Short mmCIF file of C-alpha atoms and ligand atoms in Angstrom, two decimals:
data_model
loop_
_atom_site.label_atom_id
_atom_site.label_comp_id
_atom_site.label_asym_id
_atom_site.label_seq_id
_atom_site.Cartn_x
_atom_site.Cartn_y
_atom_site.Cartn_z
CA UNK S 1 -33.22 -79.40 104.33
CA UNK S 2 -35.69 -80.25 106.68
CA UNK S 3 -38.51 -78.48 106.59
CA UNK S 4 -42.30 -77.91 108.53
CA UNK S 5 -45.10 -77.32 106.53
CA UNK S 6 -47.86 -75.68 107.95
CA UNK S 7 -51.14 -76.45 105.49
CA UNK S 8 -49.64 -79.12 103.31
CA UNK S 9 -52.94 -81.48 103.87
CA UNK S 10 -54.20 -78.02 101.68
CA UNK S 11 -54.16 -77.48 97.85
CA UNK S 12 -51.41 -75.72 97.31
CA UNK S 13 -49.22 -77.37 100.38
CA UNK S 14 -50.02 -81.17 99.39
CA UNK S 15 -48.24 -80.38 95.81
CA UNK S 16 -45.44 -78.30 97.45
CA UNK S 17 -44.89 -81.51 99.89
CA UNK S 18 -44.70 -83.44 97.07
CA UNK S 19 -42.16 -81.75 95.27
CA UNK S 20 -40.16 -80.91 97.71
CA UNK S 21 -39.95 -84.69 98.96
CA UNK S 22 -39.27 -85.49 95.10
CA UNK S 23 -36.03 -82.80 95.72
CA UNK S 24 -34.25 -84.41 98.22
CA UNK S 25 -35.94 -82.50 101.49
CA UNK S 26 -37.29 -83.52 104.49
CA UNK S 27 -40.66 -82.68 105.38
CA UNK S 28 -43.09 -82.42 108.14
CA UNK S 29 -47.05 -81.90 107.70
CA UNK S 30 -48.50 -79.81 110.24
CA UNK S 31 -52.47 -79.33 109.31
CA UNK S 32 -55.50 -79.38 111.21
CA UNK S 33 -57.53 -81.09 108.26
CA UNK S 34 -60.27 -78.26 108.97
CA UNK S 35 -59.79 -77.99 105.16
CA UNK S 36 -57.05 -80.40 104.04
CA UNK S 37 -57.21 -84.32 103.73
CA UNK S 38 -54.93 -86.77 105.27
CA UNK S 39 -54.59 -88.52 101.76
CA UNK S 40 -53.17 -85.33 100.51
CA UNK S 41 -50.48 -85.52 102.32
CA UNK S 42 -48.02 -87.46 100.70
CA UNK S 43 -47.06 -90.70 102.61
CA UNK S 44 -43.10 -89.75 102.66
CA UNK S 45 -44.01 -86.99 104.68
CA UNK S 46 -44.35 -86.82 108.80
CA UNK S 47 -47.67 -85.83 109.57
CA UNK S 48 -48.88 -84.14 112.39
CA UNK S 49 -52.17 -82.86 113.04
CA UNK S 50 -52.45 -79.68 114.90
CA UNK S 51 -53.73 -76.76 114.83
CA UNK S 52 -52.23 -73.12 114.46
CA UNK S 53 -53.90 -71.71 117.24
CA UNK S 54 -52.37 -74.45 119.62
CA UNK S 55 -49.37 -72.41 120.33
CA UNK S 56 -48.10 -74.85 123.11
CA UNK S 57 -48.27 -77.49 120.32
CA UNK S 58 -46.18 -75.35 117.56
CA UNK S 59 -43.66 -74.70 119.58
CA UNK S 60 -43.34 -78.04 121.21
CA UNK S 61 -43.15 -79.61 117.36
CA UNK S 62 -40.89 -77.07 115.92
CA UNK S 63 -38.21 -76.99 118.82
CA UNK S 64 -38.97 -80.86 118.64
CA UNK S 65 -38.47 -81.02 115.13
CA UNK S 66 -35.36 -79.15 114.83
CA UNK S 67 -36.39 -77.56 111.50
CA UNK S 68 -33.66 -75.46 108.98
CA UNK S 69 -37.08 -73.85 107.25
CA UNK S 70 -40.88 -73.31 107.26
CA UNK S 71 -43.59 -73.36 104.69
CA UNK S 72 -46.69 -71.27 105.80
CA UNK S 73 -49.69 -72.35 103.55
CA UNK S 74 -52.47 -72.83 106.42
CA UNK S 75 -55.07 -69.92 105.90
CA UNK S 76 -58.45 -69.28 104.76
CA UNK S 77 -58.58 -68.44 101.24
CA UNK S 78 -61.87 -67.70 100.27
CA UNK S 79 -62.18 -64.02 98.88
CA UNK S 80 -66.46 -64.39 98.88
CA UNK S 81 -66.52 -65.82 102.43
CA UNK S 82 -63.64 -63.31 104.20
CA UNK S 83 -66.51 -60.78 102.65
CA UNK S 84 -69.46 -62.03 105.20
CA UNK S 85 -66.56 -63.59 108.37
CA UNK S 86 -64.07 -61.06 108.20
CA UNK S 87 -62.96 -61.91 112.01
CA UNK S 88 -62.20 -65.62 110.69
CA UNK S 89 -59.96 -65.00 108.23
CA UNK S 90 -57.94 -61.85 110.92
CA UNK S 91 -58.10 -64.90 113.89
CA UNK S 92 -56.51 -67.56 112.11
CA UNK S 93 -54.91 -65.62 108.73
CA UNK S 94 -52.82 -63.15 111.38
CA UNK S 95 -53.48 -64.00 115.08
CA UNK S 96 -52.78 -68.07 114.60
CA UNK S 97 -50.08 -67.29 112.01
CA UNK S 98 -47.78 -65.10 114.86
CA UNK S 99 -47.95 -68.61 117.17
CA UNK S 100 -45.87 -69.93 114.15
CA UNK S 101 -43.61 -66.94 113.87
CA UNK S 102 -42.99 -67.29 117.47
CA UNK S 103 -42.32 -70.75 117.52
CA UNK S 104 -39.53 -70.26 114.80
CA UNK S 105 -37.93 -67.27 116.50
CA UNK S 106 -37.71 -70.15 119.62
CA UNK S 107 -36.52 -73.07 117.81
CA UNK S 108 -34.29 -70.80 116.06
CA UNK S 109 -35.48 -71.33 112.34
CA UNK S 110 -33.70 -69.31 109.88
CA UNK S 111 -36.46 -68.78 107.29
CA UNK S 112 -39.86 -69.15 106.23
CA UNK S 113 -41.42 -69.28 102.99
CA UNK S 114 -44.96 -67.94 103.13
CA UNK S 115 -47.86 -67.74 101.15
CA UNK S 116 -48.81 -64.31 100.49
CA UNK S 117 -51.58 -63.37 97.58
CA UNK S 118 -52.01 -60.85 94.67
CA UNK S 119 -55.27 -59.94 96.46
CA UNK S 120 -52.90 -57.93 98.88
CA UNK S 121 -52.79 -55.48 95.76
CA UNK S 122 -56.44 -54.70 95.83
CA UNK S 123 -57.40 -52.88 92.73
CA UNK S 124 -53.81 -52.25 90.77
CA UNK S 125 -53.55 -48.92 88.62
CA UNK S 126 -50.75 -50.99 86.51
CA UNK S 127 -50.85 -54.05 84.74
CA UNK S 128 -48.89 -56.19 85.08
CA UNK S 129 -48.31 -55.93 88.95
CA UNK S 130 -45.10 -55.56 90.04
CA UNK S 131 -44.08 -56.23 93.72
CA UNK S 132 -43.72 -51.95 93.76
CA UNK S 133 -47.34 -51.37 92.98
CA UNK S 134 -49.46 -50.48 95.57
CA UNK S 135 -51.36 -52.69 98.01
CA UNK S 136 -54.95 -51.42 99.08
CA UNK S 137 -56.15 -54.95 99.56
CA UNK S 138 -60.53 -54.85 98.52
CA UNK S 139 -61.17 -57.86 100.67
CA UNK S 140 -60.57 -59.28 104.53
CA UNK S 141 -58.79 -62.14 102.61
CA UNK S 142 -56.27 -59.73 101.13
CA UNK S 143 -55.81 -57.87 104.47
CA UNK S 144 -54.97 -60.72 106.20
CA UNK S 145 -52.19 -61.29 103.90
CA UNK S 146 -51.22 -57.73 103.90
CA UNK S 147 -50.80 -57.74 107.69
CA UNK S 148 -49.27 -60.98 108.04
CA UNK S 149 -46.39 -59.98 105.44
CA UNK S 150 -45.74 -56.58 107.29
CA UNK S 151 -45.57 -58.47 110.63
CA UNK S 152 -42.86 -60.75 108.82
CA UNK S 153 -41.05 -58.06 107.99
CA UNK S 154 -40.72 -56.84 111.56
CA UNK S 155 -39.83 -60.42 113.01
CA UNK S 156 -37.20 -59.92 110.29
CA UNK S 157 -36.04 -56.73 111.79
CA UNK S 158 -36.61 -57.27 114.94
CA UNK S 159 -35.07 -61.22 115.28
CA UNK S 160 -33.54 -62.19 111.86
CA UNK S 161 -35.70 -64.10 110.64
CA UNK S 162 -35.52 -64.52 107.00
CA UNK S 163 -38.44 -64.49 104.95
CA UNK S 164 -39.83 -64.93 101.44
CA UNK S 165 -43.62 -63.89 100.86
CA UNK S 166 -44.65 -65.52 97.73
CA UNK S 167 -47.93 -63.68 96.39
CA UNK S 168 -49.45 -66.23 94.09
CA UNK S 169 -51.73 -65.06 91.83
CA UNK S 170 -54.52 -67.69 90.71
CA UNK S 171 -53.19 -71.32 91.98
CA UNK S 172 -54.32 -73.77 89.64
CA UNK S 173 -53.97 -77.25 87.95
CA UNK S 174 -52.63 -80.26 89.42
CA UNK S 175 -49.69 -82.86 90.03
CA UNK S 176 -50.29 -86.34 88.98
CA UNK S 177 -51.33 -87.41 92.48
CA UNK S 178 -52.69 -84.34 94.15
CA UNK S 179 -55.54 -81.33 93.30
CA UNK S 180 -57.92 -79.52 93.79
CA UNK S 181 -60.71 -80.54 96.29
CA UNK S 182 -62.44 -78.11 98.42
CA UNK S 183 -65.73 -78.45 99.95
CA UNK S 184 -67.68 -76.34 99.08
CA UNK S 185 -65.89 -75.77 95.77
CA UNK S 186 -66.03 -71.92 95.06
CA UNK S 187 -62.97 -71.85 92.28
CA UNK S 188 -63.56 -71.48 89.02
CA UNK S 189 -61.31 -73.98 87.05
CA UNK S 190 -62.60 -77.29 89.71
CA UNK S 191 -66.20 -75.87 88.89
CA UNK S 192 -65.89 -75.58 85.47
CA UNK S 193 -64.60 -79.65 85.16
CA UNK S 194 -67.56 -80.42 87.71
CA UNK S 195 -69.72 -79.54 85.18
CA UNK S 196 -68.18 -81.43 82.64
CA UNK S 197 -67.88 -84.27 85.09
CA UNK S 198 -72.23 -84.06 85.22
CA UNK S 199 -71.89 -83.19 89.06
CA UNK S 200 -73.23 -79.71 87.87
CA UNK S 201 -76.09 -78.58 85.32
CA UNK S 202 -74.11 -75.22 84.54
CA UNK S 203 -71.57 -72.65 85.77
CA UNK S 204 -72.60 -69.06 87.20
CA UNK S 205 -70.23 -66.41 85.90
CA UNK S 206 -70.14 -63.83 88.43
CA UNK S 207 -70.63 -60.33 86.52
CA UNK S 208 -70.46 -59.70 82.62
CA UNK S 209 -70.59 -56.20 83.10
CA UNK S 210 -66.65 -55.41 84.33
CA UNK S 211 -64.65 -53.04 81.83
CA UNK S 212 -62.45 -55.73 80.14
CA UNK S 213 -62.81 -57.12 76.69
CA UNK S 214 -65.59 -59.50 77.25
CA UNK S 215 -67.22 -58.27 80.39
CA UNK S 216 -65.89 -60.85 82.41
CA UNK S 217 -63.00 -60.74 85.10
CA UNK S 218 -59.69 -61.51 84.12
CA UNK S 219 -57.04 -63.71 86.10
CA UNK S 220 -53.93 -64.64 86.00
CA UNK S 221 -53.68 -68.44 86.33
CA UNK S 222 -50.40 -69.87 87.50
CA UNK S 223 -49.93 -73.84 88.11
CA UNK S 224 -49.24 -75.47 91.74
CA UNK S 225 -46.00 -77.26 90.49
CA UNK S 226 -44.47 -73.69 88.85
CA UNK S 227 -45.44 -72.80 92.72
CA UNK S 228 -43.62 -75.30 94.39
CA UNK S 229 -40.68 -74.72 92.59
CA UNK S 230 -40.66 -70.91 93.73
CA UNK S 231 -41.08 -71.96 96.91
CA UNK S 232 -37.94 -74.36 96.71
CA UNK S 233 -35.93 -71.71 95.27
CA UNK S 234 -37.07 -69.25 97.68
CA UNK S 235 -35.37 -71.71 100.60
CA UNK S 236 -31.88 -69.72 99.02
CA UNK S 237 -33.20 -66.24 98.18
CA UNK S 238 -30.36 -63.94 98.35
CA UNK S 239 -32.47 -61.65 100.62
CA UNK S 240 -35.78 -61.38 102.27
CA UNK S 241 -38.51 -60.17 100.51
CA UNK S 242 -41.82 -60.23 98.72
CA UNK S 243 -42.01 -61.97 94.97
CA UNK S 244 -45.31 -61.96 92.65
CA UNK S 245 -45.52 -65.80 90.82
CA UNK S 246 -47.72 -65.43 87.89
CA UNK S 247 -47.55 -65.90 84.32
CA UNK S 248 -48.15 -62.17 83.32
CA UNK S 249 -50.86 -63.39 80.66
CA UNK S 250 -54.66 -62.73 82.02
CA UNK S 251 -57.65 -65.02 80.56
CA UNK S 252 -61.30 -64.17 81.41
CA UNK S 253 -63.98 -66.41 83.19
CA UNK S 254 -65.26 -66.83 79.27
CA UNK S 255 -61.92 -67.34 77.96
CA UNK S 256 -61.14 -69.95 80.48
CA UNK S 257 -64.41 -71.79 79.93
CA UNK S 258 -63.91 -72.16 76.83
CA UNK S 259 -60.22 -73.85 77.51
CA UNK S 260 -62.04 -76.18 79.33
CA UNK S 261 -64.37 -77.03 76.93
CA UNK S 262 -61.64 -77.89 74.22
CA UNK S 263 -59.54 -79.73 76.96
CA UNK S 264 -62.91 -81.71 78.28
CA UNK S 265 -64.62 -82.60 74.95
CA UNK S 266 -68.31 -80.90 77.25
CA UNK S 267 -70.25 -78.23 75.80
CA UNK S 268 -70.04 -76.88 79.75
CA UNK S 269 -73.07 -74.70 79.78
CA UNK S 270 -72.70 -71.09 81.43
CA UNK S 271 -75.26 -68.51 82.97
CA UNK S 272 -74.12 -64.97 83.58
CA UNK S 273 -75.08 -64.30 87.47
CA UNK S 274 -74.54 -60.99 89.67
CA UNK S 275 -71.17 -59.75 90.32
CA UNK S 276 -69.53 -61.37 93.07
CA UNK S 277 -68.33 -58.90 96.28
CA UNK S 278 -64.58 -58.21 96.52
CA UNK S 279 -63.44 -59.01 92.95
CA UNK S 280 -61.42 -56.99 91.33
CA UNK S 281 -62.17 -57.12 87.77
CA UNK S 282 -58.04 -57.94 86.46
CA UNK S 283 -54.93 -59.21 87.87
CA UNK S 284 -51.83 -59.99 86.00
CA UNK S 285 -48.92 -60.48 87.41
CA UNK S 286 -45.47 -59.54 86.33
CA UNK S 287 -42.81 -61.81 88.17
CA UNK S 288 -39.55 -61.04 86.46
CA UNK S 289 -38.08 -60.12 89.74
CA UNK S 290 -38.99 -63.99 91.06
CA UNK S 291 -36.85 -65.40 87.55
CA UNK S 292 -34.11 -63.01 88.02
CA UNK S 293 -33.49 -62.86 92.01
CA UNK S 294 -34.74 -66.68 92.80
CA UNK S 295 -34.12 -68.23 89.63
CA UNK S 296 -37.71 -69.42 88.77
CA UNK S 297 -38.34 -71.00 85.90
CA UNK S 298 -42.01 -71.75 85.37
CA UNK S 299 -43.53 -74.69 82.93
CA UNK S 300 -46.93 -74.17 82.38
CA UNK S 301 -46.66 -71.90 79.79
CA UNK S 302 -50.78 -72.19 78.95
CA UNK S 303 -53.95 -72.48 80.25
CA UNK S 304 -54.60 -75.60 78.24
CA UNK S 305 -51.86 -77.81 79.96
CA UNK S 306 -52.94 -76.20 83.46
CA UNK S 307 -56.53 -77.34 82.26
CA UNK S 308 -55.43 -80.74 81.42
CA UNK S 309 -53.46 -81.55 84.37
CA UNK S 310 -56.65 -80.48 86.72
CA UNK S 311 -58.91 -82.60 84.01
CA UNK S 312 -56.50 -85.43 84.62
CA UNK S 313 -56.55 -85.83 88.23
CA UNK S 314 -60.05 -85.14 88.47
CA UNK S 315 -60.66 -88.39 86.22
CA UNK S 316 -58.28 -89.66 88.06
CA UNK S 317 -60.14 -88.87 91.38
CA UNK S 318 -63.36 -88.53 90.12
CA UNK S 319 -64.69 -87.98 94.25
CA UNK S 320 -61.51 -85.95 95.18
CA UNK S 321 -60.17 -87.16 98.38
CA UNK S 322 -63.14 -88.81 99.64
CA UNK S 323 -62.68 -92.60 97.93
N1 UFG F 1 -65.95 -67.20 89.08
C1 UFG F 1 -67.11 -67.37 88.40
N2 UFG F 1 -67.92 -68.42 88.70
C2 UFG F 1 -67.61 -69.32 89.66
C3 UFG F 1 -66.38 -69.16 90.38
C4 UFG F 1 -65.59 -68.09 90.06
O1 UFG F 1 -67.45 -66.57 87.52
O2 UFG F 1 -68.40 -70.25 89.90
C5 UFG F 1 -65.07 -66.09 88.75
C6 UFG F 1 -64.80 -65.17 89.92
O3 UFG F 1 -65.80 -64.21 90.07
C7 UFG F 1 -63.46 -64.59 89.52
C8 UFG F 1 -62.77 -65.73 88.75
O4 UFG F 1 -63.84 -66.60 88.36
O5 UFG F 1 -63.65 -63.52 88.66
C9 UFG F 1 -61.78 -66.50 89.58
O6 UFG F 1 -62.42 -66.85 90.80
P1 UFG F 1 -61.79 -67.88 91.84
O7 UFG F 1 -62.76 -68.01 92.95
O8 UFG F 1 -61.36 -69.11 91.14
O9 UFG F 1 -60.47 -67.16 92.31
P2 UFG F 1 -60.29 -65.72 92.94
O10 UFG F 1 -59.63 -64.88 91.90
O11 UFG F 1 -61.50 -65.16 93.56
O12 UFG F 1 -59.36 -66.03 94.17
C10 UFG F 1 -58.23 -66.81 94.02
C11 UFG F 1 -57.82 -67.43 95.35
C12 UFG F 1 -57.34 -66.39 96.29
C13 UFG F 1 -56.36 -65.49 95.63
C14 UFG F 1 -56.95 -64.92 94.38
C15 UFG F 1 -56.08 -63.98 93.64
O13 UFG F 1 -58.90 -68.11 95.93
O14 UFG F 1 -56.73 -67.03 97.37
O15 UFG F 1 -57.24 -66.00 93.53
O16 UFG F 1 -56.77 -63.56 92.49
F1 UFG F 1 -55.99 -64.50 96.43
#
């Protein structure tokens, strides 16, 4: 198929590229590199740089384009930040994400694939999630996805688009070429191996006061390739809808330290800090529904190969995207 990816100069959207390319698809890039890289974005791929909010500019490249499909990764994703700039994350999360529904209702795409988020569940009463339990996101972040995936729903009704909203729960590890490289970093796994790298003394963990085993919050940590093959699959979902991609096992900030210590060979000091705003203290997701309706089968069965592959390309890339 050929297909327009919106954020795959991003994490999660430079893997996805990747695989999909690998698959037998054609891609398009469209990113504004306000947080991606150019050199994540594989070199198969056409590239163009734009942003969302340029709504002459998304419609001109997807009528252009004549795209069968659309990948929305490109959104803020920082739960800490959407905390202190809500309005950011409602501007270009919701308001610069329509400008892509509308260019697909005019170029006449049949579906989109979009990034949606386990933080749209807020604080679950049940765990594992399932796509039924409630969402009461705790966060701007979460909103943002919340709205966006009820506005999909009505450009479903209201036009036909088709639509799969993928609600990743903690994206992690890496491909052999591309990872994790924010700036700043604020996610625990690419902090953890900077300190094992010697770019950091120690890591803060935010709160060891929650009600889980250890006092620490618990996550469930799913790897970027397991996510780009959901997002493949979901190009043929037998209906539109909304699908949780996790693991349904839950490690804590100590737990996964202490991976990364075993994978890394570093003694990776730690400091308990204060709790950090908006976090909800455990999400696990349950995504049977994503193996039976799409077919998923994830391979990262572990936190220590997820660990690994992220340890791999960061000695890889010891200065991310920058050399
Ligand atoms: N944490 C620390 N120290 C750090 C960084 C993080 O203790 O230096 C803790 C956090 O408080 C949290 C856990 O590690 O308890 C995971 O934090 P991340 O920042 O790595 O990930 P989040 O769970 O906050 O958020 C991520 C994505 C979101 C997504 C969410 C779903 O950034 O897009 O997972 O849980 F919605």
């Amino acid at each position: 198929m050929k297909i327009f990816v919106a954020g795959g100069a991003g994490y999660i959207g430079s893997a996805c590229t990747e695989y999909l390319i690998d698959n037998g698809h054609e891609v398009t890039v469209f990113d504004s590199l306000e947080t991606g890289h150019r050199d994540a974005v594989d070199k198969r791929a056409e590239f163009i740089e734009g942003n969302l909010a340029d709504k002459d500019l998304v419609v001109k490249s997807m009528v252009e384009g004549k795209f069968e499909a659309i990948m929305h990764f490109a959104a803020y994703s920082l739960v800490g930040e959407s905390m202190t700039d809500p309005g950011k994350y409602f501007r270009n999360n919701v308001a610069s994400g329509i400008n892509l529904l509308d260019a697909a209702v005019e170029a006449k795409v049949r579906t989109i694939v979009f990034s949606s988020t386990c933080a749209t569940y807020g604080e679950p009463e049940i765990i594992p999630i399932t796509e039924s339990e409630k969402q009461c996101p705790i966060n701007p972040y979460g909103e943002s996805k919340l709205a966006f995936e009820k506005i999909l729903k009505w450009y479903h009704e209201v036009y036909g688009l088709e639509y799969a909203a993928l609600r990743y729960f903690n994206a992690s590890g890496a491909s052999k070429n591309f990872g994790e490289d924010h700036s700043p970093e604020t996610h625990l796994i690419p902090i953890v191996l900077q300190v094992a790298q010697g770019k950091r003394e120690h890591i803060m963990m935010f709160g060891d006061d929650y009600d889980t085993p250890d006092g620490t919050c618990i996550r469930d940590y799913i790897h970027i390739l397991d996510l780009a093959q959901a997002h493949m699959l979901a190009l043929n979902a037998p209906r539109s809808g909304h699908y949780n991609l996790g693991t349904g096992k839950g490690l804590s900030v100590k737990e996964i330290i202490d991976v990364a210590r075993e994978v890394t060979g570093h003694p990776i000091p730690a400091q308990i800090a204060p709790r950090r705003d908006g976090d909800p203290p455990r999400l696990i997701g349950c995504a049977d529904l994503a193996k039976k309706e799409l077919g998923w089968k994830p391979q990262y069965e572990n936190a220590n190969d997820i660990i690994q592959s992220a340890w791999d390309w960061s000695q890889k890339y010891p200065n991310g995207y920058e050399n």
